[in-house]
Short mmCIF file of N, CA and C in Angstrom, two decimals:
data_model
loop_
_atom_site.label_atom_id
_atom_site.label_comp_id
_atom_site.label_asym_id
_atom_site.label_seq_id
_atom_site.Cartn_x
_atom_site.Cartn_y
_atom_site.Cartn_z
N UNK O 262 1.32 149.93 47.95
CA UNK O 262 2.26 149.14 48.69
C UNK O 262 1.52 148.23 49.64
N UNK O 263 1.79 147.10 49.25
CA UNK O 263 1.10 145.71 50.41
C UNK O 263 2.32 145.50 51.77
N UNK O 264 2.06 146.10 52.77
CA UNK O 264 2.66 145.78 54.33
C UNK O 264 2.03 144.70 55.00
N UNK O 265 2.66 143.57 55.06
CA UNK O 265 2.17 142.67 55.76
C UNK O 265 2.07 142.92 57.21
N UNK O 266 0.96 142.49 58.05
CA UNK O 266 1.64 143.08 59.66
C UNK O 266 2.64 141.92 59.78
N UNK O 267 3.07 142.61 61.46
CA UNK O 267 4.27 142.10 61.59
C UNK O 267 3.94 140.74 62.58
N UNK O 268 4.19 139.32 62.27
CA UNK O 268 3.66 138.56 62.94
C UNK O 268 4.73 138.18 64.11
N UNK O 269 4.03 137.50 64.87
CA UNK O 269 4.25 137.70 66.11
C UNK O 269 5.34 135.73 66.44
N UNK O 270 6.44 136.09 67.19
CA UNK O 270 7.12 135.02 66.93
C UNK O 270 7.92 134.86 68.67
N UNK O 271 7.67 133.71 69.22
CA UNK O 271 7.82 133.11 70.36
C UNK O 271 9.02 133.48 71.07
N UNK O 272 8.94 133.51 72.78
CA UNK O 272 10.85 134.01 72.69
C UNK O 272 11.79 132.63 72.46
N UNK O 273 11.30 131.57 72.28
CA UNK O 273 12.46 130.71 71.76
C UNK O 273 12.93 130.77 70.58
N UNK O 274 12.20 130.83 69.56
CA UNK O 274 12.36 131.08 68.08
C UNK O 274 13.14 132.81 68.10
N UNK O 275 12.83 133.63 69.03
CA UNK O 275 13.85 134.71 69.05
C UNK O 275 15.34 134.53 69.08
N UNK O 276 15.29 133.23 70.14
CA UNK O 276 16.80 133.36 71.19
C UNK O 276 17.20 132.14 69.55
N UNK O 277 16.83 130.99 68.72
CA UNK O 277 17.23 130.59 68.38
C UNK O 277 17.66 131.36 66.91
N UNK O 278 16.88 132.52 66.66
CA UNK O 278 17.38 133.39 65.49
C UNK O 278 18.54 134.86 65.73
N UNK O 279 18.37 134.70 66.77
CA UNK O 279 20.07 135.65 67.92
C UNK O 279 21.11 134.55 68.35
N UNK O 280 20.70 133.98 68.52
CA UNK O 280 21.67 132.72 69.09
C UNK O 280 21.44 132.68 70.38
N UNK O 281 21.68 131.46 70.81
CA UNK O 281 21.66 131.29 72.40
C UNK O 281 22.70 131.33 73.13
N UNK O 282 21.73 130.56 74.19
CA UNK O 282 23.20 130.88 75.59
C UNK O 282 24.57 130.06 75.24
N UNK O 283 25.23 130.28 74.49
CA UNK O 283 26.48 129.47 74.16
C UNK O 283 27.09 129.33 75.45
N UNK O 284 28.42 128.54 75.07
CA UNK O 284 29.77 128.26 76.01
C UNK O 284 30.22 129.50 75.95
N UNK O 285 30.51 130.57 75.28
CA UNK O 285 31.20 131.60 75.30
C UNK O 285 30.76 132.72 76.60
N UNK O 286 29.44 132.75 76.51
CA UNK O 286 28.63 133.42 77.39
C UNK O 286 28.32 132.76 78.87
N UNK O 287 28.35 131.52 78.81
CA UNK O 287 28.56 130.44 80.18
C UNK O 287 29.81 131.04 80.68
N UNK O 288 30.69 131.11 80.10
CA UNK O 288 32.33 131.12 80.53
C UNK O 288 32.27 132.40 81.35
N UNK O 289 31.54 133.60 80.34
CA UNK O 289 32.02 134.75 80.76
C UNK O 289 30.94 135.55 82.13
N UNK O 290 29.52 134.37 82.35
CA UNK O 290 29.28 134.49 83.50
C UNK O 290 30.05 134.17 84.37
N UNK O 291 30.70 132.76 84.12
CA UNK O 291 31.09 132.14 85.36
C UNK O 291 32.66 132.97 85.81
N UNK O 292 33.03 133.48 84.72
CA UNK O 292 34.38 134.07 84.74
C UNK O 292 33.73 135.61 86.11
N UNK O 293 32.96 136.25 85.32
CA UNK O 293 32.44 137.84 85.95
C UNK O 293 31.71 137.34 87.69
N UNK O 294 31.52 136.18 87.86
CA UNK O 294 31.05 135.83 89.48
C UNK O 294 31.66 135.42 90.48
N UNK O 295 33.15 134.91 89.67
CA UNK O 295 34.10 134.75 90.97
C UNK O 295 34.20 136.10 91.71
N UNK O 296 34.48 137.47 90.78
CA UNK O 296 35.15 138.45 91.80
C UNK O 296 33.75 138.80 92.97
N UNK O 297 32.40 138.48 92.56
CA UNK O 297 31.59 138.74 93.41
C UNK O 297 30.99 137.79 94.89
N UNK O 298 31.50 136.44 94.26
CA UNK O 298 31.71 135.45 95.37
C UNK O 298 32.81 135.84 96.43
N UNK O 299 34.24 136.74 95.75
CA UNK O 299 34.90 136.75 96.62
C UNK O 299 34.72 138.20 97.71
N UNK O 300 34.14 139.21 96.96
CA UNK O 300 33.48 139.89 97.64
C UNK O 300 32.46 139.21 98.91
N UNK O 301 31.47 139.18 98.68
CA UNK O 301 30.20 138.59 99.26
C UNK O 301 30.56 137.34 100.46
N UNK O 302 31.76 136.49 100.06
CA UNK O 302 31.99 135.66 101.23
C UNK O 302 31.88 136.59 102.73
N UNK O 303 32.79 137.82 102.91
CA UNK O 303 33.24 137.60 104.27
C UNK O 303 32.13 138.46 104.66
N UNK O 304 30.95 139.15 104.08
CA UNK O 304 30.14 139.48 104.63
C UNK O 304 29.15 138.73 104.81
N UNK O 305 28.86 137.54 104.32
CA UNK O 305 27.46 136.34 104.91
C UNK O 305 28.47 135.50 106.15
N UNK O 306 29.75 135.53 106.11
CA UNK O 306 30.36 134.54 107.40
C UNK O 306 30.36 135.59 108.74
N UNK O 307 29.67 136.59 108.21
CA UNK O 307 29.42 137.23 109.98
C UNK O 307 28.09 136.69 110.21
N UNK O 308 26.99 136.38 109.03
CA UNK O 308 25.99 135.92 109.68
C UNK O 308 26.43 134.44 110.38
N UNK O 309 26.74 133.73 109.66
CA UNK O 309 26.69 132.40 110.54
C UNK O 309 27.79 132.52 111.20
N UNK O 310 28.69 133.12 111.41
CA UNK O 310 29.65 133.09 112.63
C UNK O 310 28.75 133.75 113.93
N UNK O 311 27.85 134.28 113.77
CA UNK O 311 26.67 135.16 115.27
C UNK O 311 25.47 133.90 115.23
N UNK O 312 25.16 132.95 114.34
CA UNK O 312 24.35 132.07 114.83
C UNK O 312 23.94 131.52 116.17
N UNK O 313 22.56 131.22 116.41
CA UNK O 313 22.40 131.09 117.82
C UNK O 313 21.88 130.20 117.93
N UNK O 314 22.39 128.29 118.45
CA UNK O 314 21.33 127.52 117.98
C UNK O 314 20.59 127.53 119.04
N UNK O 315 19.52 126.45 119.06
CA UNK O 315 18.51 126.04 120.31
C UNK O 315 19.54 125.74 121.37
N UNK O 316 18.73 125.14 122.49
CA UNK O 316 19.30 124.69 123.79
C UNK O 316 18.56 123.84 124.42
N UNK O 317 18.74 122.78 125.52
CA UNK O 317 18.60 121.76 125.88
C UNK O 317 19.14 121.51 127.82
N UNK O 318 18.29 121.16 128.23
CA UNK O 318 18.59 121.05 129.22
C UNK O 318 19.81 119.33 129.38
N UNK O 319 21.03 119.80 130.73
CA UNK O 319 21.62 118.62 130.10
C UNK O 319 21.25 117.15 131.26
N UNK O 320 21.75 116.28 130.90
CA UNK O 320 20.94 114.78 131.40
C UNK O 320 21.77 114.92 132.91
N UNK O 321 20.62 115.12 133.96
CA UNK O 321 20.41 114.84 135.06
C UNK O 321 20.72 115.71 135.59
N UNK O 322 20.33 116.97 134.99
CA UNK O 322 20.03 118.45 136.24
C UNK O 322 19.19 118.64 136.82
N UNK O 323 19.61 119.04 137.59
CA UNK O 323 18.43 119.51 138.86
C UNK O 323 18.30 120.65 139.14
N UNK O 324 18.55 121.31 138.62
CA UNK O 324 17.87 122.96 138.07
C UNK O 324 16.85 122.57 136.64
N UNK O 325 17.21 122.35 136.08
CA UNK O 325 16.72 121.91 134.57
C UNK O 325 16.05 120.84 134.73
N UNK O 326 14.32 120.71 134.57
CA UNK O 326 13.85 119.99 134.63
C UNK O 326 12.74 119.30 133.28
N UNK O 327 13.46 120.59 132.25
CA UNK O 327 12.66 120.24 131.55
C UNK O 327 12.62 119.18 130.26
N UNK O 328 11.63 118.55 129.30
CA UNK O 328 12.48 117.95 128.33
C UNK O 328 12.67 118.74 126.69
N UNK O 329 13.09 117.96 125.79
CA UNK O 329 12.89 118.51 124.62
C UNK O 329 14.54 119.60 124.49
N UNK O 330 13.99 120.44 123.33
CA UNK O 330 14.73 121.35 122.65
C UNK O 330 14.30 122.09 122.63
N UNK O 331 14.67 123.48 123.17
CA UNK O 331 13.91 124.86 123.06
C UNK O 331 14.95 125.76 121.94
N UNK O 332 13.63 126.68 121.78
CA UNK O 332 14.15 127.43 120.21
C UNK O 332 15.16 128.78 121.56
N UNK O 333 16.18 129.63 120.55
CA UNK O 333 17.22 130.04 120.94
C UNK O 333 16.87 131.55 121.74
N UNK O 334 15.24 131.42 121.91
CA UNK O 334 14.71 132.84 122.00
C UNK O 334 14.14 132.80 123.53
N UNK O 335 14.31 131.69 123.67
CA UNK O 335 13.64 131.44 125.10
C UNK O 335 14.66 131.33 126.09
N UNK O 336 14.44 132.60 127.31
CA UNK O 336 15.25 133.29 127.93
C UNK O 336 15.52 132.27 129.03
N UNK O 337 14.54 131.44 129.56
CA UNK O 337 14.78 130.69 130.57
C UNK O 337 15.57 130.34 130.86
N UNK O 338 16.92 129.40 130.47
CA UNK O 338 18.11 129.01 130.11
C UNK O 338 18.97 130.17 131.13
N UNK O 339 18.57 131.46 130.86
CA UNK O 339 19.46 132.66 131.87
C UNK O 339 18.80 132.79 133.16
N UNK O 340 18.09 131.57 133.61
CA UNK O 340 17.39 131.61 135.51
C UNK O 340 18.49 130.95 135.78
N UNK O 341 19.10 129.75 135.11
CA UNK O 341 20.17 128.42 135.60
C UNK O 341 21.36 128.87 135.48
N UNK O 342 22.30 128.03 136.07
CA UNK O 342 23.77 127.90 135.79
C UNK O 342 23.94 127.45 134.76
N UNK O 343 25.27 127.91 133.76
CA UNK O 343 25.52 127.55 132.57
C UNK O 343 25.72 125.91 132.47
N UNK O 344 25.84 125.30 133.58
CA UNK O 344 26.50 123.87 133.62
C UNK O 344 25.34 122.96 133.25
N UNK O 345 23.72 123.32 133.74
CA UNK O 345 22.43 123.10 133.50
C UNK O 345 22.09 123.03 132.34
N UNK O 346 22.50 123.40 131.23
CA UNK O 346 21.70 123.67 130.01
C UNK O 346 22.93 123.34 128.99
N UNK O 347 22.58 123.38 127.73
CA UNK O 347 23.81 123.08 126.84
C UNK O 347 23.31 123.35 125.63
N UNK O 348 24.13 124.08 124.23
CA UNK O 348 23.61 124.12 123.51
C UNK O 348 23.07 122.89 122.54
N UNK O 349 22.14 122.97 121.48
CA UNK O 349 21.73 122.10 120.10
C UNK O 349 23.39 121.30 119.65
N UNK O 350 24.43 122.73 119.41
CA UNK O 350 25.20 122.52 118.43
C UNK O 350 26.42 122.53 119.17
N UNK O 351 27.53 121.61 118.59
CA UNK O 351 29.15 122.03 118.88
C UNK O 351 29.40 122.98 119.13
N UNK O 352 30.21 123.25 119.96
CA UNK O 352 31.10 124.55 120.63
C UNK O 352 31.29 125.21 119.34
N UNK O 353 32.00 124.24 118.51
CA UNK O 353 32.44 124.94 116.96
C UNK O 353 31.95 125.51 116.10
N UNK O 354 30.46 125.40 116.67
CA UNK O 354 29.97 126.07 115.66
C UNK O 354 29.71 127.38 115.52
N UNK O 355 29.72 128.43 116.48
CA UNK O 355 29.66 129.66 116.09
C UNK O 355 30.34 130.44 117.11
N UNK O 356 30.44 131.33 116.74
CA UNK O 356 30.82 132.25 118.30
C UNK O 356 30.51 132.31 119.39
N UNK O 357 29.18 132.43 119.16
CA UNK O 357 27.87 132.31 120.33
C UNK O 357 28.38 130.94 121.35
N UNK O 358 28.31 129.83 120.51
CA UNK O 358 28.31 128.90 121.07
C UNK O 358 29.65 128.38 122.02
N UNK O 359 31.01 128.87 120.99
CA UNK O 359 32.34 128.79 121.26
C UNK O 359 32.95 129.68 122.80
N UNK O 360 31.84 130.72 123.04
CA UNK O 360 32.09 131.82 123.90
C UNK O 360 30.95 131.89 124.75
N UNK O 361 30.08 131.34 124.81
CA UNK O 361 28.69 131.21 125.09
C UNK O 361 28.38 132.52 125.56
N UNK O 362 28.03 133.56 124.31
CA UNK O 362 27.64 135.07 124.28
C UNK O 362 25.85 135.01 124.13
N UNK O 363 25.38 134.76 125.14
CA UNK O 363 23.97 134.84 125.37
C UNK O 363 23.47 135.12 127.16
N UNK O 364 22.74 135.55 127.48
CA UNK O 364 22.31 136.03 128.94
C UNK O 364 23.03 136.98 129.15
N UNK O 365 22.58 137.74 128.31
CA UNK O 365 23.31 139.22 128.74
C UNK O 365 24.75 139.74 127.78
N UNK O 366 25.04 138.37 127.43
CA UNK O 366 26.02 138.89 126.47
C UNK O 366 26.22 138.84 124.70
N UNK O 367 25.08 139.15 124.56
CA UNK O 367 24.52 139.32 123.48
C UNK O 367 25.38 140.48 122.63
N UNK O 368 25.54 141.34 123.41
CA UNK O 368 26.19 142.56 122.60
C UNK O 368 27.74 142.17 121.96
N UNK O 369 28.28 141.55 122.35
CA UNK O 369 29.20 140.87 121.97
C UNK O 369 29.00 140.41 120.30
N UNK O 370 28.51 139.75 120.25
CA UNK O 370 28.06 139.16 118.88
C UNK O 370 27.88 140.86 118.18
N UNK O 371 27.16 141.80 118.28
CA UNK O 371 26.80 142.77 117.34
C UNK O 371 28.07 143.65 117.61
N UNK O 372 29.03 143.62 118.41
CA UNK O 372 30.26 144.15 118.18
C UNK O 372 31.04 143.55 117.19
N UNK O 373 31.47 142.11 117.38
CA UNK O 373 32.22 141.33 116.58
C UNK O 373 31.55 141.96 114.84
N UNK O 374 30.22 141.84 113.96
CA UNK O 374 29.77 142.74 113.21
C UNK O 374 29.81 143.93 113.26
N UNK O 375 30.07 144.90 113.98
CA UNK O 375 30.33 146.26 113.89
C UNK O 375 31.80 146.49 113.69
N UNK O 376 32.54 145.70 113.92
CA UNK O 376 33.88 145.69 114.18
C UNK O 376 34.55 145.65 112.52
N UNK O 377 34.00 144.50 112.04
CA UNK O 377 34.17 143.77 111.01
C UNK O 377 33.70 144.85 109.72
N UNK O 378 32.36 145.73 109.93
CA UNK O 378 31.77 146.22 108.82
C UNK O 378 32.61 147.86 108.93
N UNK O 379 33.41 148.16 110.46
CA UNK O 379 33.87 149.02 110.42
C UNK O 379 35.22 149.14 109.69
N UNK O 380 36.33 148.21 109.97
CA UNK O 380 36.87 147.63 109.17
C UNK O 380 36.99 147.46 107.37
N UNK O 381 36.00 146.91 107.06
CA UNK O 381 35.29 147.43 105.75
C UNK O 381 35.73 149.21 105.29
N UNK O 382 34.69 149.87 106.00
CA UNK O 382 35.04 150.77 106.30
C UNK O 382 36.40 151.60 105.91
N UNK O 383 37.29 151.39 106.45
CA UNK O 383 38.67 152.34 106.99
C UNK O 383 39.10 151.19 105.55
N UNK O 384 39.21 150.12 105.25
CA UNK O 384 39.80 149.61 103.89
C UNK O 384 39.34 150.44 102.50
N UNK O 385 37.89 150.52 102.71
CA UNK O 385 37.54 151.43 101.55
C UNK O 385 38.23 153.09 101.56
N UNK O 386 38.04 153.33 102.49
CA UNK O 386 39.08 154.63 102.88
C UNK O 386 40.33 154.86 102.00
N UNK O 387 41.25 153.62 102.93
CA UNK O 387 42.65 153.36 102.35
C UNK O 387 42.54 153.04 101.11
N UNK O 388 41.85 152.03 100.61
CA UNK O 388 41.70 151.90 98.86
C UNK O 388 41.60 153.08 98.25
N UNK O 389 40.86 153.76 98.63
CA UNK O 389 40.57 155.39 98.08
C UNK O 389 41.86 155.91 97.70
N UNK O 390 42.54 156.34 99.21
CA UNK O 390 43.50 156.81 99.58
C UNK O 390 44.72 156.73 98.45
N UNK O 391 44.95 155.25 98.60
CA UNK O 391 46.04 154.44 97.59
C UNK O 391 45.48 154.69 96.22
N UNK O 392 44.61 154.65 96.19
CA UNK O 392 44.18 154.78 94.08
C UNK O 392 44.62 155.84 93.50
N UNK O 393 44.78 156.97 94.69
CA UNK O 393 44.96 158.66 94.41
C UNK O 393 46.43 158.76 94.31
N UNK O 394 47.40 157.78 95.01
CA UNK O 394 48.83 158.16 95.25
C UNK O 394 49.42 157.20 94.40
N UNK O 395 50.37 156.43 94.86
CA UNK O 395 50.93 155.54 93.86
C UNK O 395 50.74 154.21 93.47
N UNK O 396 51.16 153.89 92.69
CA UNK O 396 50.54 151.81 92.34
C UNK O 396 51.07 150.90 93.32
N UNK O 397 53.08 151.25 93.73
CA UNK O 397 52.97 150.24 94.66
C UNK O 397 52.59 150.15 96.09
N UNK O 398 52.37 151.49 96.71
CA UNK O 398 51.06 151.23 97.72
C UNK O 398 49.82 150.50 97.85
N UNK O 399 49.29 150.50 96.36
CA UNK O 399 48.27 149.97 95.99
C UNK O 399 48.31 148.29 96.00
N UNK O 400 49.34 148.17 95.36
CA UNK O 400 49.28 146.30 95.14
C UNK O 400 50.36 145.84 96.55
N UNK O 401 50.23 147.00 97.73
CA UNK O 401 51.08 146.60 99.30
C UNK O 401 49.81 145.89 100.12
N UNK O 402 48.77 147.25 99.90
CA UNK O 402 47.72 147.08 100.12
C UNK O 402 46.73 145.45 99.73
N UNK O 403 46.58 145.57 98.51
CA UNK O 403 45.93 144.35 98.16
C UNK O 403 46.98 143.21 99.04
N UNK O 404 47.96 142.92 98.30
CA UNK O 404 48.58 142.06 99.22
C UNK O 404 48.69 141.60 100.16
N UNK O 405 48.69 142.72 101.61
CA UNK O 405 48.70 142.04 102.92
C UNK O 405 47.08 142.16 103.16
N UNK O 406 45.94 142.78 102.27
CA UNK O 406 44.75 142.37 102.95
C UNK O 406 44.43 141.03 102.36
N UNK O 407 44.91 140.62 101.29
CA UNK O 407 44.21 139.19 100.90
C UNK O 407 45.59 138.09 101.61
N UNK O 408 46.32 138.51 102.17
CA UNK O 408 47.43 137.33 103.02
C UNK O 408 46.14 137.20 104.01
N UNK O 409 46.10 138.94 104.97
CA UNK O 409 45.06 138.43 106.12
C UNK O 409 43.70 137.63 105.97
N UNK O 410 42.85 137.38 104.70
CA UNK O 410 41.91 137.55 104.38
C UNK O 410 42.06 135.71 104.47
N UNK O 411 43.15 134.91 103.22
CA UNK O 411 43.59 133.69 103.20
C UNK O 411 44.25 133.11 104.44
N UNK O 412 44.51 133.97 105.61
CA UNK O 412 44.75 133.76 106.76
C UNK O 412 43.63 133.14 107.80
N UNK O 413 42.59 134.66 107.77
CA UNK O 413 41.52 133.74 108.50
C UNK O 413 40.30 133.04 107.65
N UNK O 414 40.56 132.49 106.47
CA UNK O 414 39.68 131.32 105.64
C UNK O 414 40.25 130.39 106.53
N UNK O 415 41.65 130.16 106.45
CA UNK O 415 42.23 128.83 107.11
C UNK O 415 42.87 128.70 108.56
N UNK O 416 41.92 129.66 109.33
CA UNK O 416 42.25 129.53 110.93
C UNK O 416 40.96 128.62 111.10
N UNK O 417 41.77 127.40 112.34
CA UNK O 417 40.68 126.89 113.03
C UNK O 417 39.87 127.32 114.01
N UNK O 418 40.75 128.84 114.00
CA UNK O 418 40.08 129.26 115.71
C UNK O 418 39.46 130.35 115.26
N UNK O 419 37.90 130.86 115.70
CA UNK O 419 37.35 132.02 115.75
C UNK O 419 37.56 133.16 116.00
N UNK O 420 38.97 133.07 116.75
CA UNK O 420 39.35 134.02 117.71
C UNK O 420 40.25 135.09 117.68
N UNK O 421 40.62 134.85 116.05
CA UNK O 421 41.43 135.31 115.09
C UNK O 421 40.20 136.36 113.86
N UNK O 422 39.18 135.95 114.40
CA UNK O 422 38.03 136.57 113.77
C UNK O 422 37.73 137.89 114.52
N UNK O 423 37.99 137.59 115.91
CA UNK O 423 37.70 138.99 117.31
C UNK O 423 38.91 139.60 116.64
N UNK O 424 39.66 138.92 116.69
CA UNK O 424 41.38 139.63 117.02
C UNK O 424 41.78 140.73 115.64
N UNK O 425 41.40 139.94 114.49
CA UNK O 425 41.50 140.96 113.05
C UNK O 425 40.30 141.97 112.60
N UNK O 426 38.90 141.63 113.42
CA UNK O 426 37.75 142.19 113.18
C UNK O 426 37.53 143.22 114.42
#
């Protein structure tokens, strides 16, 4: 018996003798990543909702003498009055900034995340809870958490973020 060895063949010439990445398989990524986008949103919007930008002394203080932009780590900013200094960014832009939770009030920000992941929390609970008892508990449940959920996507105010978190 003559066995040829087995020769050796590229991974493109593999994927083109299996077939490739079709439309069928595009679809059914893009189909299987929404539910994980919708997962994954409200836990990266606690990071940038605790963002902390730089700071700046503001034009023509006299406590604040300095120039430039300082990075968000530099404590100095907590010798002055808040009226002295100002942040990089819009009020709007984060909590921090909206509430000005820095010089001491730092803990604030890691509550608003503890709050939120606790939350988490007591839902996984209740999901539990509901999976074990009946269906329309279950789809009461889904319901008013994705009302609250499409609630604060489309609040302008942060404060609805303290208030549900």
């Amino acid at each position: 018996m003559d066995q040829k060895p087995p020769q050796e063949i590229s991974m493109d010439d593999f994927l083109k003798k299996i077939g490739e990445f079709g439309r069928f398989q595009k679809l059914l990524v893009g189909i299987l990543s929404i539910p994980a986008n919708i997962v994954a949103f409200p836990f990266l919007i606690i990071y940038f909702t605790n963002l902390e930008p730089g700071w700046k002394c503001v034009e023509g203080s006299r406590e604040c003498g300095m120039n430039g932009t300082f990075n968000s780590s530099d404590v100095r900013r907590c010798e002055m009055s808040r009226d002295e200094w100002q942040f990089t960014e819009p009020d709007s832009f984060s909590l921090v900034t909206q509430y000005s939770l820095v010089c001491g009030r730092e803990w604030l920000t890691h509550l608003s995340s503890s709050m939120f992941f606790l939350g988490v929390a007591a839902g996984k609970l209740l999901l539990l809870l509901f999976f074990f008892s009946s269906s329309s508990l279950l789809l009461l449940f889904f319901f008013s958490s994705s009302s609250l959920l499409l609630l604060f996507f489309f609040s302008s105010s942060s404060l609805l973020l303290l208030f549900f978190f």
